mmCIF file of C-alpha atoms in Angstrom:
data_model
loop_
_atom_site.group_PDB
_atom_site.id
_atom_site.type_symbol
_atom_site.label_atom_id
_atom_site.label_comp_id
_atom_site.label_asym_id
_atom_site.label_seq_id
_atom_site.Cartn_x
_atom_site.Cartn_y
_atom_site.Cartn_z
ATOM 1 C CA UNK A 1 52.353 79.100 31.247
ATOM 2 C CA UNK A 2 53.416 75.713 32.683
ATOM 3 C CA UNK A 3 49.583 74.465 33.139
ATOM 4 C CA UNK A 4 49.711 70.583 32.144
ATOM 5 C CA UNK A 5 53.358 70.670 31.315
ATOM 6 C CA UNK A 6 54.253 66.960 32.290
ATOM 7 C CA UNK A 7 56.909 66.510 34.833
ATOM 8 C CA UNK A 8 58.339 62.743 35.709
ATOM 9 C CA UNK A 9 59.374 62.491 39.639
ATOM 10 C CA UNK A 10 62.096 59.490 40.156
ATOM 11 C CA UNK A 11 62.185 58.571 43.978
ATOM 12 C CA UNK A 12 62.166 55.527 46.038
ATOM 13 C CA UNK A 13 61.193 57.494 49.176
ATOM 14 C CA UNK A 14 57.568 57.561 48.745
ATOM 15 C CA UNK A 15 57.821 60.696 51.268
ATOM 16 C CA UNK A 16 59.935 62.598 49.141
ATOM 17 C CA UNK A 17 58.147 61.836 45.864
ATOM 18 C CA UNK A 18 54.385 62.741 47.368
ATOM 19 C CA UNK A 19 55.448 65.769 48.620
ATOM 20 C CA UNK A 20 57.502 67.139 45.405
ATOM 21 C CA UNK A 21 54.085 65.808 43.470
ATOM 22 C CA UNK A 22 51.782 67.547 45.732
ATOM 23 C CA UNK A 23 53.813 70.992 45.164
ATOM 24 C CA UNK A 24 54.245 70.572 41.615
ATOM 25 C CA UNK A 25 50.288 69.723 41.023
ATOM 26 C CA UNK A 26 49.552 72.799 42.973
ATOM 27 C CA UNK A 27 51.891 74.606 40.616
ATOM 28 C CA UNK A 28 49.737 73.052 37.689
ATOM 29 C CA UNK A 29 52.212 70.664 36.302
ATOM 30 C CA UNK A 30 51.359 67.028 35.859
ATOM 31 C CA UNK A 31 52.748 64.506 37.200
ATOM 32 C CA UNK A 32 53.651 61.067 36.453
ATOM 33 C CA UNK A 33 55.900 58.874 39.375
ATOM 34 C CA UNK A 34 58.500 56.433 39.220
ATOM 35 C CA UNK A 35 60.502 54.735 42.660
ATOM 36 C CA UNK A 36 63.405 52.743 40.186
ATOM 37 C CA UNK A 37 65.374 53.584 37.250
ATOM 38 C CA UNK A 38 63.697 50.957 34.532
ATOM 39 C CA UNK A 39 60.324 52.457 35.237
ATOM 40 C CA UNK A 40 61.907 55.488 34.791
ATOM 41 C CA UNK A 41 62.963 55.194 31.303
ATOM 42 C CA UNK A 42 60.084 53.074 30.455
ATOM 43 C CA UNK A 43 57.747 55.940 31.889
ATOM 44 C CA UNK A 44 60.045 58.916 29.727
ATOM 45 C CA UNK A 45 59.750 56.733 26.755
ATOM 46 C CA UNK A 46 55.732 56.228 26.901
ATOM 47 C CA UNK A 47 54.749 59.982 28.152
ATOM 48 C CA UNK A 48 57.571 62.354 26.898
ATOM 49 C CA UNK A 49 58.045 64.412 29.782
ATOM 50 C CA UNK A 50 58.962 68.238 29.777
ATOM 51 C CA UNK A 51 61.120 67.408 32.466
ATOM 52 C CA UNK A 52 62.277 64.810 34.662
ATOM 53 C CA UNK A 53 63.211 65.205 38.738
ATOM 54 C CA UNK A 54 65.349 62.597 39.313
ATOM 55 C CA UNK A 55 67.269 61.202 42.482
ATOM 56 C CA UNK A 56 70.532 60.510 42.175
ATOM 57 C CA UNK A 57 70.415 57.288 44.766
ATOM 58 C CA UNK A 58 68.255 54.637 43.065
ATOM 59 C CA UNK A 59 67.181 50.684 43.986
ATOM 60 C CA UNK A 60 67.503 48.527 41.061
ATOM 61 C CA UNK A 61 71.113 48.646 39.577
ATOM 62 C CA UNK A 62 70.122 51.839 37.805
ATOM 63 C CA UNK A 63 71.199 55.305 39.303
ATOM 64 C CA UNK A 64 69.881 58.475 38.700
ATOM 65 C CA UNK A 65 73.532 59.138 36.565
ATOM 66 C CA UNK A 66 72.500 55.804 34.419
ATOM 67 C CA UNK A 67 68.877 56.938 34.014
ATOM 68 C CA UNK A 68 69.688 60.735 33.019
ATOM 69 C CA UNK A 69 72.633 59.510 30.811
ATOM 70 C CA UNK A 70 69.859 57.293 28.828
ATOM 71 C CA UNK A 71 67.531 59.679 28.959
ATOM 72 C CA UNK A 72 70.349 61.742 26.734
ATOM 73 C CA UNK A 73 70.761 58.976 25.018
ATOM 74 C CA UNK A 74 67.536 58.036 23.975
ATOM 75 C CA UNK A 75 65.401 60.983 24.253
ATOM 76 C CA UNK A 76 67.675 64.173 23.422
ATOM 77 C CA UNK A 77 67.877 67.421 25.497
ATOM 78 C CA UNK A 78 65.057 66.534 28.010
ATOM 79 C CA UNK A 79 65.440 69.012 31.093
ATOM 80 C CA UNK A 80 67.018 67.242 34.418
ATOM 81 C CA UNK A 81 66.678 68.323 37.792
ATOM 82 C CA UNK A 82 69.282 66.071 40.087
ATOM 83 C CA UNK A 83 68.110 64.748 43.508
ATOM 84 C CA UNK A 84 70.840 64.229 46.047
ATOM 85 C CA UNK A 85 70.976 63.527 49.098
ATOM 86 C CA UNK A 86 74.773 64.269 49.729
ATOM 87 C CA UNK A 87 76.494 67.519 49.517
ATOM 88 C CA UNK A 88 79.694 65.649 47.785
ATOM 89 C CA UNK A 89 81.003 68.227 45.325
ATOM 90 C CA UNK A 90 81.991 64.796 43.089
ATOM 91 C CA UNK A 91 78.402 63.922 42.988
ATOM 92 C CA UNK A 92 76.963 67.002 42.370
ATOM 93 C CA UNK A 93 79.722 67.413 39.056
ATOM 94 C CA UNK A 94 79.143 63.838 37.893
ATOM 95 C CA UNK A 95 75.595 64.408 37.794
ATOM 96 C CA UNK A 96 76.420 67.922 35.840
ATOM 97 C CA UNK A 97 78.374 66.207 33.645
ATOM 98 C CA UNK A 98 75.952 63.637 32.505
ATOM 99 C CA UNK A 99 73.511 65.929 31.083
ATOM 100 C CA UNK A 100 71.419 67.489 33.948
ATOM 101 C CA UNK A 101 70.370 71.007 34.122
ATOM 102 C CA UNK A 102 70.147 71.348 37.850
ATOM 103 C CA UNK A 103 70.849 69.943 41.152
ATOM 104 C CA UNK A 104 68.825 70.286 44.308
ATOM 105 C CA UNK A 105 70.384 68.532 47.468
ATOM 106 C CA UNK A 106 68.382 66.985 50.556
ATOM 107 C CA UNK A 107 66.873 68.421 52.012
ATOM 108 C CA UNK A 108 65.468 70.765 50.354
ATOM 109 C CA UNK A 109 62.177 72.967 50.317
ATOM 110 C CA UNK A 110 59.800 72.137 47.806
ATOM 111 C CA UNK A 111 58.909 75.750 47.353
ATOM 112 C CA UNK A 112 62.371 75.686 45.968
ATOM 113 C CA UNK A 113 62.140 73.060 43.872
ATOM 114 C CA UNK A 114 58.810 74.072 41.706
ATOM 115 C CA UNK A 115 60.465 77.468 41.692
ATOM 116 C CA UNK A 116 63.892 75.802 39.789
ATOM 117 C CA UNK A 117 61.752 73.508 37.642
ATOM 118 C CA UNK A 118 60.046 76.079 36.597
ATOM 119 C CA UNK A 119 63.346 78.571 35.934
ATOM 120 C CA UNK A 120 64.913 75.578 34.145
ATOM 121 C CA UNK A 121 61.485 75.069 31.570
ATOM 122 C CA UNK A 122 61.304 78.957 30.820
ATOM 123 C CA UNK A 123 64.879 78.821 29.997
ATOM 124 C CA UNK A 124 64.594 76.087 27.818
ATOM 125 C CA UNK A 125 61.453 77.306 25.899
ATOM 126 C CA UNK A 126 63.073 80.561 25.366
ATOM 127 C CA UNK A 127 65.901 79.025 23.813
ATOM 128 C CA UNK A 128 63.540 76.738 21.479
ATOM 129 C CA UNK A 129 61.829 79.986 20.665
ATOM 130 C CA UNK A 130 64.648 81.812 19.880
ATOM 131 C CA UNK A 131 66.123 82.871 16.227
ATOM 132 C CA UNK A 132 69.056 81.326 16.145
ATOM 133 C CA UNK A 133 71.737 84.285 14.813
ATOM 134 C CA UNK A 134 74.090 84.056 11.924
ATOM 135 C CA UNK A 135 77.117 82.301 12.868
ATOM 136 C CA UNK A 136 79.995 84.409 14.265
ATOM 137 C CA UNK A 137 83.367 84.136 13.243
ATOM 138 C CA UNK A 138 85.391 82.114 15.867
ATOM 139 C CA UNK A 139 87.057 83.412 19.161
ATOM 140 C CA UNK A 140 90.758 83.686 19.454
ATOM 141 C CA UNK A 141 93.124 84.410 22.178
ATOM 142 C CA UNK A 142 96.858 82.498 23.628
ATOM 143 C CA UNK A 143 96.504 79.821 21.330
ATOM 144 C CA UNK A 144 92.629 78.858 22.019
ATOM 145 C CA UNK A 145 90.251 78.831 18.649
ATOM 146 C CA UNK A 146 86.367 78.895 20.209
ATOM 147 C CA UNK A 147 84.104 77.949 17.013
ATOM 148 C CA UNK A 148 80.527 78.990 18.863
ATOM 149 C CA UNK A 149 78.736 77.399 15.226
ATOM 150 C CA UNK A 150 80.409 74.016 15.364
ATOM 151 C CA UNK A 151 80.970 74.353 19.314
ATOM 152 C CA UNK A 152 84.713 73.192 18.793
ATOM 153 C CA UNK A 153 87.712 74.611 21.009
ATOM 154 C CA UNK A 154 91.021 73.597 20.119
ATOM 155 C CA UNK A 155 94.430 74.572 21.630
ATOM 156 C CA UNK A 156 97.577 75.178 19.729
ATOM 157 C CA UNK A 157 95.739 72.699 16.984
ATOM 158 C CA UNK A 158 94.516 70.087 19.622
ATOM 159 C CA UNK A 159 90.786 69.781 20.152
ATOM 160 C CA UNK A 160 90.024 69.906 23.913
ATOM 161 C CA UNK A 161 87.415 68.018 24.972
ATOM 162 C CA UNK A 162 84.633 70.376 26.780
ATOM 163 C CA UNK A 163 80.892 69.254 28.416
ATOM 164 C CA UNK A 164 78.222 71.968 27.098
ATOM 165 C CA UNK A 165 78.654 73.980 30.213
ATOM 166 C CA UNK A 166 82.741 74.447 30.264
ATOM 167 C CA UNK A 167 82.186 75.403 26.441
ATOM 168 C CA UNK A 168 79.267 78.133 27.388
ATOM 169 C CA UNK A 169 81.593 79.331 30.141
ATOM 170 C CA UNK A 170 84.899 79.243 28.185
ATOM 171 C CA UNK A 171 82.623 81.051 25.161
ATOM 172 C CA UNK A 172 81.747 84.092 28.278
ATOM 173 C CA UNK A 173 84.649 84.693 29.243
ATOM 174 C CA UNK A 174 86.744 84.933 25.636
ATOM 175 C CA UNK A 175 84.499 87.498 25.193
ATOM 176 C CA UNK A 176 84.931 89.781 28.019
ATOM 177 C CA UNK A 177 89.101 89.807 28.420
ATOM 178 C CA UNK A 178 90.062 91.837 31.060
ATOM 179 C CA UNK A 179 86.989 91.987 32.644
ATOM 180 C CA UNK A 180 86.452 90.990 36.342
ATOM 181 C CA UNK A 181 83.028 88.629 36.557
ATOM 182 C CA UNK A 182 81.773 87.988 39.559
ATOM 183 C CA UNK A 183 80.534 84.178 40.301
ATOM 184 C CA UNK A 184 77.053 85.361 40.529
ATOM 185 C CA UNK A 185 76.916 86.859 37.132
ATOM 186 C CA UNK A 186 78.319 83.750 35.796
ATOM 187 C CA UNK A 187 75.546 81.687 37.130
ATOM 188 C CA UNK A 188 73.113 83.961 35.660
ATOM 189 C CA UNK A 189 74.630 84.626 32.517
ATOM 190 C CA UNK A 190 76.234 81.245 31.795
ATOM 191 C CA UNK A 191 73.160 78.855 33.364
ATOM 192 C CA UNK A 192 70.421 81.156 33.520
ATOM 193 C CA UNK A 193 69.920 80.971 37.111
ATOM 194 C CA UNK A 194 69.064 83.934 39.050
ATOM 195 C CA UNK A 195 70.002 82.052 42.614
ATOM 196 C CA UNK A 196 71.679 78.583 43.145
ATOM 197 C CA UNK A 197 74.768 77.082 44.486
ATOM 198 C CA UNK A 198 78.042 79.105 43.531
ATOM 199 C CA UNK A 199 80.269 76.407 44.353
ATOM 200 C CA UNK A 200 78.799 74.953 40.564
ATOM 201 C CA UNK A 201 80.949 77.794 38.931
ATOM 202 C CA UNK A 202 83.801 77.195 41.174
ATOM 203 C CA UNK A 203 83.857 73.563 40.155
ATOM 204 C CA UNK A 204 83.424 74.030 36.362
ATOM 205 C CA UNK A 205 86.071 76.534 36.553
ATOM 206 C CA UNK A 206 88.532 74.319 38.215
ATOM 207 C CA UNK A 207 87.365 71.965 35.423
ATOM 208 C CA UNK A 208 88.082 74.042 32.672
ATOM 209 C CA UNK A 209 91.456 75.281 33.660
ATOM 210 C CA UNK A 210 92.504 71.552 33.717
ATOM 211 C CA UNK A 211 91.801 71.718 30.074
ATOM 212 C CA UNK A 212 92.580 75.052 29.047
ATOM 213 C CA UNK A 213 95.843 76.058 31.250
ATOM 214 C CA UNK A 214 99.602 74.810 30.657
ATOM 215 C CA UNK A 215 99.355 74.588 34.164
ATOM 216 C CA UNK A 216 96.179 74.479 36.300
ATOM 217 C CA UNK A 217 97.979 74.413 39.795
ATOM 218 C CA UNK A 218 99.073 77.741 38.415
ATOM 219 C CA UNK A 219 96.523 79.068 35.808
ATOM 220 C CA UNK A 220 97.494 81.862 33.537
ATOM 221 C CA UNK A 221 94.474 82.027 31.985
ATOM 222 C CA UNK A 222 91.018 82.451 33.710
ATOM 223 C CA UNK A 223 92.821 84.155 36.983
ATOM 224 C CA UNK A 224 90.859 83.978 40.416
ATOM 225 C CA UNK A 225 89.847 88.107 41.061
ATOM 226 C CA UNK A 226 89.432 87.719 45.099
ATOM 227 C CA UNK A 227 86.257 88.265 46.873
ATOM 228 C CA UNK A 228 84.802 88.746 43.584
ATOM 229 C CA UNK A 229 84.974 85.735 40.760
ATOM 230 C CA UNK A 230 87.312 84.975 37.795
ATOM 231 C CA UNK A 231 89.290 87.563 34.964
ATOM 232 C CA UNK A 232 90.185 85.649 31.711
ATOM 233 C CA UNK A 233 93.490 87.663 30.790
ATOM 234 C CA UNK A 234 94.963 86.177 27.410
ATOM 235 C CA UNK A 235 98.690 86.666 28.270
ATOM 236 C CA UNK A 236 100.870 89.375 27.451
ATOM 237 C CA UNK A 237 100.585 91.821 24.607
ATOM 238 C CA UNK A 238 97.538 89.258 23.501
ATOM 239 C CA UNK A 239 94.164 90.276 23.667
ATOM 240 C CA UNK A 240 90.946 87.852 22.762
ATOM 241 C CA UNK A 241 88.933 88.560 19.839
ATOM 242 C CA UNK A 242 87.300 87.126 16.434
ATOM 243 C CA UNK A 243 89.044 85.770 14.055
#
């Protein structure tokens, strides 16, 4: 299924780089290199990849944030798997934020990695394949409007200003009021992993509730379920639905 699919590897440590190669070759994708961020974008903009691996720590004055947010920029939805070799939550949001699909931090097993490249190109060529359904009529509930066709939230009349992934989430969970969901269905139903770091839903639900809450310190909202994941409750005597 993935036989030839090209894959761009950004990496200054030629350790790192042959070894993810190596893996990924042996997995039938191939693979074009890059150690800086210019190459990088020149080498996206010449071979089109499927997907780019990119670390986050670059030489050159160009960062794996600056090449993935120009790779947005310049070249659409092309699939992003972040490289880093800190386990700073800030780093691993920033680089969420910017457009990438994934994040792998150092060190990691390469087994691994071929395994999430090759979750995050089935999920995106599902999603190309897909029919896209009619458009449903928008989400309501304490004073939040979720538009899923024009992927526009507003709050008491005020557009709030959501990344793709707080939308998704904020979409889940308007739908299911009431319902305790566990941080591992999230994942899987939100990102489309089946296994990954659950501190990414923790973050993007702190995120959210900074945007969606009157107060976030105190959230009202998407309540914490303990030992289990998050409940969005609407308020009382409200209860989410369409519009």
């Amino acid at each position: 299924m993935y036989t030839a699919a090209p894959v761009l590897v950004v990496d200054d440590d030629p350790t790192v780089a042959e070894v993810v190669t190596r893996y990924l070759e042996r997995a039938g994708f191939a693979v074009t290199r890059a150690a800086d961020g210019p190459t990088a974008l020149a080498r996206a903009a010449e071979e089109r990849p499927a997907l780019v691996v990119l670390d986050l720590m670059l030489p050159g004055g160009v960062d794996g944030l600056e090449v993935c947010r120009r790779l947005r920029r310049d070249h659409g939805p092309v699939p992003v798997i972040m490289l880093t070799a800190r386990g700073d939550e800030d780093d691993r949001v920033l680089g969420l934020e910017v457009g990438a699909d994934d994040y792998v931090t150092k060190p990691f097993s390469p087994r691994e990695l071929v395994l999430r490249v090759e979750s995050v190109l089935r999920r995106v060529r599902a999603a190309a394949a897909a029919v896209p359904p009619p458009p449903a009529p928008p989400l309501r509930a304490a004073g939040l409007t979720l538009d899923t066709a024009a992927r526009r939230v507003t709050k008491d009349g005020v557009e709030l200003a959501l990344t793709v992934r707080e939308f998704d989430l904020l979409a889940f969970l308007l739908r299911q009021p009431g319902r305790a969901l566990g941080r591992e269905e999230l994942m899987r139903e939100v990102w489309g992993w089946e296994f990954g770091d659950l501190s990414t839903v923790t973050v993007h639900v702190r995120r959210l509730r900074a945007k969606v809450e009157d107060d976030p310190a105190r959230p009202r909202l998407i309540q914490t379920v303990w030992g289990v994941g998050y409940r969005f409750a609407a308020g009382p005597g409200e209860a989410a639905g369409r519009a």
